[in-house]
Amino acid sequence: MLFIAIDERPPAAEPPNLLRIGGAGSRADQAAFLAGLLAGLASPNLTVGALSDPESVEGQLALNGFAHGVRYSCPECALTSLPLLPDASPLQAAEVAERLYLRAAPDTAFAQAGRAGEAALRWLAERGTKVVGMGANLQMRTFGSAGRPGAEQVIGSVLYRPDLLLQAVLPAMISGDLPREPLPYSLASGSITLEGVPPGLLSPAQARFLAETLDRLARGELDTGVDPLTGAEK
């Protein structure tokens, strides 16, 4: 019998028949960088907003990765960020989103993965801000359907794909060769993907730039400029 743990902390005594996917070693900095690339390309007035927890490693990875992605795709963009705690209530998240909206009126916005971030992005999208999600399909999880107010403002979601990691190692597993180490998410493994970008959002030149940048990141020719373990800027 084989057990598969997805995005779980390792147990104190790890059984030999456990395969762990995600977790330590995953490139959240690359996921956030990808979100920043898209936000920068999709901002006609060069104003971008970000919400994250600046005191946590997860928040630093999200904010710094996103900021570096924005700078890479849109050096002229002005990025405004505000703190948003991951355990904030939907009302508190909406209040933070409103402060960001009144302060910067961003064309595009991003938030650290989680329910608080999704609530903040929903508030912004309902007021016309384009939003990009990370860690979950923002369109499906936050808006549910294309008819909900703000749904048309979702310009993409950066997703972690455990199914693709599992698919890659399945032949070896069938032959009894279980990976000894966790399988982290990364662009190199193809397990970090950008999905749900509306047709026509990017020009052909922008789409090529995005594809070429992702290829360079996956090959290791381009670095995010963020420490993947601490979230600190390099």
Coordinates of C-alpha atoms in Angstrom, one line a residue:
M1 CA 0.0 0.0 0.0
L2 CA 1.2 3.5 -0.9
F3 CA 0.3 6.7 0.8
I4 CA 0.6 10.1 -0.9
A5 CA 0.8 13.3 1.1
I6 CA 0.2 16.6 -0.7
D7 CA 1.4 19.8 0.8
E8 CA 1.6 18.3 4.2
R9 CA 4.3 18.7 6.9
P10 CA 6.5 15.6 7.2
P11 CA 5.6 13.3 10.1
A12 CA 8.1 12.7 12.9
A13 CA 8.5 9.1 11.8
E14 CA 8.1 8.9 8.0
P15 CA 7.0 5.5 6.8
P16 CA 8.8 4.0 3.8
N17 CA 5.7 3.8 1.7
L18 CA 4.9 7.5 1.9
L19 CA 5.3 9.8 -1.1
R20 CA 5.3 13.5 -0.3
I21 CA 4.4 16.1 -3.0
G22 CA 5.0 19.8 -2.5
G23 CA 6.1 21.3 0.8
A24 CA 9.7 22.1 1.5
G25 CA 11.8 22.9 -1.6
S26 CA 8.9 24.1 -3.7
R27 CA 9.5 27.3 -5.6
A28 CA 6.8 29.6 -4.3
D29 CA 9.1 32.5 -5.4
Q30 CA 8.8 31.3 -9.0
A31 CA 5.0 31.1 -8.7
A32 CA 4.8 34.6 -7.4
F33 CA 7.3 35.9 -10.0
L34 CA 5.1 34.4 -12.7
A35 CA 2.0 36.2 -11.2
G36 CA 4.1 39.4 -11.2
L37 CA 5.1 39.0 -14.8
L38 CA 1.4 38.8 -15.8
A39 CA 0.3 41.6 -13.6
G40 CA 3.0 43.9 -15.1
L41 CA 2.1 43.0 -18.6
A42 CA -1.6 43.6 -18.1
S43 CA -1.3 47.0 -16.4
P44 CA -2.1 49.7 -19.0
N45 CA -1.7 52.6 -16.4
L46 CA 1.4 51.1 -14.9
T47 CA -0.1 50.7 -11.4
V48 CA 0.1 47.4 -9.6
G49 CA -1.0 46.4 -6.1
A50 CA 0.0 43.5 -3.8
L51 CA -1.2 42.2 -0.4
S52 CA 0.7 39.8 1.8
D53 CA 1.9 39.0 5.3
P54 CA 5.4 40.7 5.5
E55 CA 6.3 38.9 8.8
S56 CA 6.1 35.3 7.5
V57 CA 8.3 33.4 5.1
E58 CA 5.3 32.6 2.9
G59 CA 4.4 36.3 2.8
Q60 CA 7.9 37.3 1.9
L61 CA 8.1 34.7 -0.9
A62 CA 4.8 36.0 -2.3
L63 CA 5.5 39.7 -2.1
N64 CA 9.2 39.7 -3.2
G65 CA 8.6 37.1 -5.9
F66 CA 5.7 39.1 -7.2
A67 CA 7.5 42.4 -7.0
H68 CA 10.5 41.0 -8.9
G69 CA 8.2 39.7 -11.6
V70 CA 6.5 43.0 -12.0
R71 CA 9.8 44.8 -12.3
Y72 CA 11.0 42.4 -14.9
S73 CA 8.0 42.7 -17.1
C74 CA 7.1 46.4 -16.4
P75 CA 10.1 48.4 -15.0
E76 CA 8.0 51.6 -15.2
C77 CA 5.2 50.1 -13.1
A78 CA 4.5 51.6 -9.6
L79 CA 3.9 48.8 -7.1
T80 CA 2.0 49.5 -3.9
S81 CA 1.9 46.8 -1.2
L82 CA 0.0 46.6 2.0
P83 CA 0.1 43.9 4.8
L84 CA -2.7 41.4 4.9
L85 CA -2.6 38.6 7.6
P86 CA -3.6 35.2 6.3
D87 CA -6.0 34.7 9.2
A88 CA -7.9 38.0 8.5
S89 CA -11.6 37.7 8.3
P90 CA -13.4 38.5 4.9
L91 CA -14.4 41.8 6.4
Q92 CA -10.9 42.7 7.5
A93 CA -9.5 41.6 4.1
A94 CA -12.1 43.8 2.3
E95 CA -11.0 46.7 4.5
V96 CA -7.3 46.2 3.5
A97 CA -8.3 45.9 -0.2
E98 CA -10.3 49.2 0.1
R99 CA -7.2 51.0 1.6
L100 CA -5.1 49.7 -1.3
Y101 CA -7.8 50.8 -3.8
L102 CA -8.0 54.3 -2.3
R103 CA -4.3 54.7 -2.0
A104 CA -3.1 53.5 -5.4
A105 CA -6.2 52.6 -7.6
P106 CA -4.1 49.7 -9.2
D107 CA -4.9 48.4 -12.6
T108 CA -3.9 44.9 -11.5
A109 CA -3.5 43.3 -8.1
F110 CA -2.2 40.1 -6.4
A111 CA -2.6 38.6 -2.9
Q112 CA -0.8 35.9 -1.0
A113 CA -2.5 32.6 -1.4
G114 CA -5.3 31.8 1.1
R115 CA -8.9 32.8 2.0
A116 CA -8.0 36.3 3.1
G117 CA -6.2 37.0 -0.1
E118 CA -9.0 35.7 -2.1
A119 CA -11.5 37.8 -0.3
A120 CA -9.4 40.9 -0.9
L121 CA -9.1 40.2 -4.6
R122 CA -12.8 39.6 -4.9
W123 CA -13.4 43.1 -3.4
L124 CA -11.0 44.6 -5.8
A125 CA -12.3 42.7 -8.9
E126 CA -15.9 43.8 -8.1
R127 CA -14.6 47.4 -8.5
G128 CA -12.9 46.9 -11.8
T129 CA -9.3 45.9 -10.8
K130 CA -7.8 43.1 -12.8
V131 CA -6.6 40.3 -10.4
V132 CA -4.3 37.4 -10.6
G133 CA -4.3 34.5 -8.1
M134 CA -1.8 32.0 -6.8
G135 CA -2.3 28.6 -5.3
A136 CA -5.9 28.1 -6.3
N137 CA -8.0 28.7 -9.4
L138 CA -9.3 32.1 -8.5
Q139 CA -12.0 32.0 -11.1
M140 CA -13.6 28.8 -9.8
R141 CA -12.9 29.1 -6.1
T142 CA -13.6 32.8 -5.6
F143 CA -16.2 33.6 -8.2
G144 CA -17.7 30.2 -8.9
S145 CA -19.0 31.2 -12.3
A146 CA -18.4 33.8 -15.1
G147 CA -21.7 35.5 -14.2
R148 CA -20.7 36.6 -10.7
P149 CA -19.7 40.3 -10.3
G150 CA -15.9 40.7 -10.8
A151 CA -15.4 37.4 -12.5
E152 CA -14.5 39.1 -15.8
Q153 CA -11.5 40.8 -14.0
V154 CA -9.7 37.6 -13.3
I155 CA -6.7 37.5 -15.6
G156 CA -5.1 34.3 -14.5
S157 CA -4.2 31.9 -11.7
V158 CA -0.8 30.4 -10.9
L159 CA -1.4 26.9 -9.8
Y160 CA 0.6 24.1 -8.2
R161 CA 0.0 20.8 -10.1
P162 CA 0.6 17.7 -7.9
D163 CA -1.1 15.7 -10.6
L164 CA 1.6 16.5 -13.1
L165 CA 4.3 15.5 -10.6
L166 CA 2.6 12.3 -9.8
Q167 CA 2.1 11.5 -13.5
A168 CA 5.9 12.0 -14.1
V169 CA 6.9 9.4 -11.5
L170 CA 4.1 7.0 -12.0
P171 CA 5.9 4.6 -14.3
A172 CA 8.8 4.3 -11.7
M173 CA 6.3 3.8 -8.9
I174 CA 4.5 1.0 -10.7
S175 CA 7.9 -0.8 -11.0
G176 CA 8.4 -0.4 -7.3
D177 CA 10.9 2.5 -7.4
L178 CA 9.3 5.0 -5.0
P179 CA 11.0 8.4 -4.9
R180 CA 13.0 8.8 -1.6
E181 CA 12.8 12.5 -1.5
P182 CA 9.7 14.8 -1.6
L183 CA 8.7 16.1 -5.0
P184 CA 8.7 19.9 -4.9
Y185 CA 6.8 22.2 -7.2
S186 CA 8.9 24.1 -9.7
L187 CA 8.8 25.5 -13.2
A188 CA 11.6 23.1 -14.1
S189 CA 9.3 20.1 -13.4
G190 CA 6.3 21.7 -15.1
S191 CA 4.3 21.6 -11.9
I192 CA 3.8 25.4 -11.6
T193 CA 1.5 26.6 -14.4
L194 CA -0.3 29.7 -15.4
E195 CA -3.9 29.1 -16.3
G196 CA -7.0 31.0 -17.2
V197 CA -5.5 33.9 -19.1
P198 CA -8.3 35.4 -21.2
P199 CA -7.7 35.4 -25.0
G200 CA -6.5 38.7 -26.2
L201 CA -5.4 40.0 -22.8
L202 CA -1.7 40.0 -24.0
S203 CA -0.5 41.2 -27.4
P204 CA 1.5 38.6 -29.5
A205 CA 4.7 40.3 -28.4
Q206 CA 3.8 40.2 -24.7
A207 CA 2.7 36.5 -25.0
R208 CA 6.1 35.7 -26.6
F209 CA 7.9 37.6 -23.8
L210 CA 6.0 35.7 -21.2
A211 CA 6.7 32.3 -22.7
E212 CA 10.4 33.0 -23.3
T213 CA 10.8 34.3 -19.7
L214 CA 9.1 31.2 -18.3
D215 CA 11.4 29.0 -20.4
R216 CA 14.5 30.8 -19.1
L217 CA 13.3 30.4 -15.5
A218 CA 12.6 26.7 -16.0
R219 CA 16.1 26.2 -17.6
G220 CA 17.8 28.1 -14.7
E221 CA 19.0 30.8 -17.1
L222 CA 17.0 33.4 -15.1
D223 CA 16.7 33.8 -11.4
T224 CA 13.8 35.3 -9.5
G225 CA 16.2 37.3 -7.3
V226 CA 14.5 35.8 -4.2
D227 CA 15.8 33.3 -1.7
P228 CA 13.4 30.3 -2.2
L229 CA 13.9 29.2 1.5
T230 CA 13.6 32.5 3.3
G231 CA 11.8 34.8 0.9
A232 CA 14.4 37.5 1.3
E233 CA 15.6 39.5 -1.7
K234 CA 19.1 38.4 -2.9

